[in-house]
mmCIF file of C-alpha atoms in Angstrom:
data_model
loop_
_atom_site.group_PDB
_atom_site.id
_atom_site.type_symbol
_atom_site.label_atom_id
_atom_site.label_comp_id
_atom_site.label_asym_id
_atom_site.label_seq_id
_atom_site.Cartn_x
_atom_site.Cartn_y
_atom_site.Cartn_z
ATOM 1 C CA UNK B 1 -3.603 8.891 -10.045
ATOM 2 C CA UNK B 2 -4.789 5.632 -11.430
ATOM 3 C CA UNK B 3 -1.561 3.489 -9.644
ATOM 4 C CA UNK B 4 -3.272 1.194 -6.938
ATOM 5 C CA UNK B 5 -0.485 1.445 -4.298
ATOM 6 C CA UNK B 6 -0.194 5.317 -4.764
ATOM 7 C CA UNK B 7 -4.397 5.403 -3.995
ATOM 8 C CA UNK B 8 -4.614 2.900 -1.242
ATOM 9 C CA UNK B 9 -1.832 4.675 0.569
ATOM 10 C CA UNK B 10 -2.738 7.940 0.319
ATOM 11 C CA UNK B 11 -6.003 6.873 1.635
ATOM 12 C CA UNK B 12 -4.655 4.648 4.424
ATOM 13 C CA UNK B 13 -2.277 7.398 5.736
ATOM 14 C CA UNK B 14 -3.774 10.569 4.918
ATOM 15 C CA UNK B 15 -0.313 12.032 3.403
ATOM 16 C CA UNK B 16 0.694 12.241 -0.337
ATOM 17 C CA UNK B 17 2.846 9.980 -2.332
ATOM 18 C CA UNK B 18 5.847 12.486 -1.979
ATOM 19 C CA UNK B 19 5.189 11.938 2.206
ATOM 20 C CA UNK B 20 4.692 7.973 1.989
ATOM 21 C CA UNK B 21 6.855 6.963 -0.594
ATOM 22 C CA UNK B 22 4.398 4.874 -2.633
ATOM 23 C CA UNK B 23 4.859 6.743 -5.601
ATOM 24 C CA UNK B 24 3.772 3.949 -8.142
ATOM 25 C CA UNK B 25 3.308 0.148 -8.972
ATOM 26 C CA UNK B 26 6.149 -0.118 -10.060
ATOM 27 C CA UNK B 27 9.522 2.523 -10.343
ATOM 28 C CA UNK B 28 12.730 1.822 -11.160
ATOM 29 C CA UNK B 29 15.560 1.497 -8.354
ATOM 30 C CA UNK B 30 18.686 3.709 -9.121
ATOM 31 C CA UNK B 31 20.951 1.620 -6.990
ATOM 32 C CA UNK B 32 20.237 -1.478 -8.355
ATOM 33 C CA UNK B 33 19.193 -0.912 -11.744
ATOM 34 C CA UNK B 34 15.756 -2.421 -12.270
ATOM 35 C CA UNK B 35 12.057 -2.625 -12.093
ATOM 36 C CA UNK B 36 11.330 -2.276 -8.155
ATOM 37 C CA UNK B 37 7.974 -3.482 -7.670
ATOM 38 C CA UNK B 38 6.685 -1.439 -4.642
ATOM 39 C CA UNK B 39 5.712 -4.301 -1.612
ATOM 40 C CA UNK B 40 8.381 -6.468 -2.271
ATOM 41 C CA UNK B 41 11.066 -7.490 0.254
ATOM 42 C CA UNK B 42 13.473 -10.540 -0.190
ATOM 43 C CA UNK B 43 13.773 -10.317 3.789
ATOM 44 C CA UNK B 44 10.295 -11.300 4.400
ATOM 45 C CA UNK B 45 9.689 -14.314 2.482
ATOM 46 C CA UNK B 46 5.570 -15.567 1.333
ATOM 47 C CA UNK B 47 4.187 -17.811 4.332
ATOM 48 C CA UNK B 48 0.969 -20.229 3.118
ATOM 49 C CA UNK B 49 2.780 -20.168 -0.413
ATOM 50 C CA UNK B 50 6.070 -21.978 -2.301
ATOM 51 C CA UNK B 51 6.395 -18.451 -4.005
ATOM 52 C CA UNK B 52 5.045 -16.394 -6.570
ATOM 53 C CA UNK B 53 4.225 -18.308 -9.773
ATOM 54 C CA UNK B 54 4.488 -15.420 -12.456
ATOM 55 C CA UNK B 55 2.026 -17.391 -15.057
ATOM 56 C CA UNK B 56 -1.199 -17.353 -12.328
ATOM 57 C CA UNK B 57 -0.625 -13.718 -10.496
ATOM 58 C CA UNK B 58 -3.989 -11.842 -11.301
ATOM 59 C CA UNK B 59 -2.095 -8.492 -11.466
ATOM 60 C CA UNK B 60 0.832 -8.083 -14.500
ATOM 61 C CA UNK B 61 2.654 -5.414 -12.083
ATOM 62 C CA UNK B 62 2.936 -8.496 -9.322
ATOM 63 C CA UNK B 63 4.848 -10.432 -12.310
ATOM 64 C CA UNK B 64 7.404 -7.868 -12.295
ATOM 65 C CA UNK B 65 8.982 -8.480 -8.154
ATOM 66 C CA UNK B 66 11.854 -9.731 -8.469
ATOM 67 C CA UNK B 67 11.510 -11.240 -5.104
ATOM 68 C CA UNK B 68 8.875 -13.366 -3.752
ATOM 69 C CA UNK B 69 8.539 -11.481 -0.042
ATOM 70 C CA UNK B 70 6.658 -8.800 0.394
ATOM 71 C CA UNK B 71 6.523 -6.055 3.435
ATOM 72 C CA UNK B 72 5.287 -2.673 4.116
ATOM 73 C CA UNK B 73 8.645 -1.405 4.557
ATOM 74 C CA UNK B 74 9.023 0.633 1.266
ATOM 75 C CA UNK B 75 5.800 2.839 3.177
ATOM 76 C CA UNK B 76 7.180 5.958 4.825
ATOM 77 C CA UNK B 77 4.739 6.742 7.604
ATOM 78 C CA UNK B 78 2.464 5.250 9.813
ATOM 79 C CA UNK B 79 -1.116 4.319 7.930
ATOM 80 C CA UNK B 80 -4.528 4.598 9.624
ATOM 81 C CA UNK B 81 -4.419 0.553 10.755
ATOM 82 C CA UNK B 82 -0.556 1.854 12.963
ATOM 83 C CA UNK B 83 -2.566 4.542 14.270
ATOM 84 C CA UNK B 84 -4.950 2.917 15.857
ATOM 85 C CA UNK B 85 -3.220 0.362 17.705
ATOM 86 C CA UNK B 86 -0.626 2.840 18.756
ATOM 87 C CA UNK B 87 -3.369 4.292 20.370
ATOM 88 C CA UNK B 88 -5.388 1.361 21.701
ATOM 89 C CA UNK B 89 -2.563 -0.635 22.160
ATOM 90 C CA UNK B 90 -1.420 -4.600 20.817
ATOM 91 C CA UNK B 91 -4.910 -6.195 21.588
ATOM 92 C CA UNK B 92 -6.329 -4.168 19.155
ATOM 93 C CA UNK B 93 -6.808 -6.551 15.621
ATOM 94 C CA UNK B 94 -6.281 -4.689 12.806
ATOM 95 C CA UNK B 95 -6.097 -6.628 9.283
ATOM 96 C CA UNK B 96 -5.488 -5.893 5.959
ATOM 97 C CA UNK B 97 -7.548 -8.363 3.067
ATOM 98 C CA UNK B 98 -7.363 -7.899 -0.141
ATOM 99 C CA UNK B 99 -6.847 -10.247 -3.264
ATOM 100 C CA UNK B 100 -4.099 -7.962 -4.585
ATOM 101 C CA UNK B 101 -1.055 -8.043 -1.617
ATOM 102 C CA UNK B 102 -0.465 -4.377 -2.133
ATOM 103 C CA UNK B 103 -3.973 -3.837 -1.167
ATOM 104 C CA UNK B 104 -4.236 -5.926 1.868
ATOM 105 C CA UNK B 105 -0.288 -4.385 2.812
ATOM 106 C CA UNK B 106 -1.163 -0.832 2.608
ATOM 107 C CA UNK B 107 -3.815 -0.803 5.081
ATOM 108 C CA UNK B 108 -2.516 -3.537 7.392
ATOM 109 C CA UNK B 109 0.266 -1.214 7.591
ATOM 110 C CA UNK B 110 3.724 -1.706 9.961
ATOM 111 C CA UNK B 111 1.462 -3.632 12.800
ATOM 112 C CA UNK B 112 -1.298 -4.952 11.691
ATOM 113 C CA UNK B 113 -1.771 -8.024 9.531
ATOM 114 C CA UNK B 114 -1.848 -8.670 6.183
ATOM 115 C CA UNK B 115 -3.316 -10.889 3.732
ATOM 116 C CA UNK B 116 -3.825 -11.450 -0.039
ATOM 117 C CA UNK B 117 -5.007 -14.023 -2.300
ATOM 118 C CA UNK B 118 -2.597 -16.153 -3.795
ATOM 119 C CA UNK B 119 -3.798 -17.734 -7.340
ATOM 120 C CA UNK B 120 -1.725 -20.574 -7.992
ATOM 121 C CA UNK B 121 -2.079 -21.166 -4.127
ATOM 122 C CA UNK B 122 -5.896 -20.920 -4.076
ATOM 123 C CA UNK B 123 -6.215 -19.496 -0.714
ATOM 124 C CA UNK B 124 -4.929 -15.965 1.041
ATOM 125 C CA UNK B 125 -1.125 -15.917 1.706
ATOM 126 C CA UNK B 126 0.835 -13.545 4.166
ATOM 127 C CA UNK B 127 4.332 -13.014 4.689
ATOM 128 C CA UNK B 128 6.670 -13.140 7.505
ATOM 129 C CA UNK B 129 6.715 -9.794 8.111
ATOM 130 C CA UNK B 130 3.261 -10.483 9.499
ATOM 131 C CA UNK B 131 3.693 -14.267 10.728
ATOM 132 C CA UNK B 132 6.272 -17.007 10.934
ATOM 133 C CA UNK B 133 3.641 -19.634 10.261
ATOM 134 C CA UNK B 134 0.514 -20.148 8.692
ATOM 135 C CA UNK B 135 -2.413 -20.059 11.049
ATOM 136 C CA UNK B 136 -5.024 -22.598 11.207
ATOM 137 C CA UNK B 137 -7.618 -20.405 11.374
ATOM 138 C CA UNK B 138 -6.776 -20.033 7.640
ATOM 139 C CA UNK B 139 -7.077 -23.440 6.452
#
């Protein structure tokens, strides 16, 4: 499959789309009637970033959320990043960096952390799934 999210999830959780749910970029949500795009969340708003500006996202699929927050939530099972600090427990760091925030989200996972580069921001952004604030360590 040449879908990003479908790839780095499969890869990050060792179990097929059907298994994960990450099934494409983007798919279209029955419920609601539109474009889904597959990381976005509007209960986990961008932190490090006013919000997505549609005319400076490096990837056209990213132009089509219809929310600026973003989350693993829409991920179905634990990835390899969940894994390991299930097993090593919470003082284990486990991040997810990518310049693409589906990228940096699948592998961060459900408790790691997560971060992406933000064009019109010029610097990596995260989300409050991950973080209420921006750390300094960033800046």
């Amino acid at each position: 499959n040449n879908e990003t999210i479908v790839g780095h999830t499969t890869l990050s959780t060792g179990t097929d789309p059907g298994i994960h749910g990450m099934v494409a970029n983007l798919w279209f949500d029955r419920d609601s009637g539109t474009t889904f795009y597959n990381v976005q969340d509007p209960d986990y708003p961008l932190v490090g970033a006013a919000g997505v500006d549609a005319d400076t996202e490096i990837d056209p699929t990213q132009r089509a959320a219809t929310t600026d927050g973003r989350s693993p939530r829409n991920i179905l099972t634990s990835t390899i990043g969940d894994e390991i600090r299930m097993h090593y427990g919470p003082e284990v760091k486990v991040f997810g960096v990518s310049v693409k925030d589906r990228g940096a989200i699948s592998f961060a996972g459900h408790s790691g952390q997560a971060y992406w580069f933000s064009k019109s921001e010029g610097r990596f952004v995260t989300s409050t799934f991950y973080r209420d604030d921006y750390p300094a360590w960033m800046s």
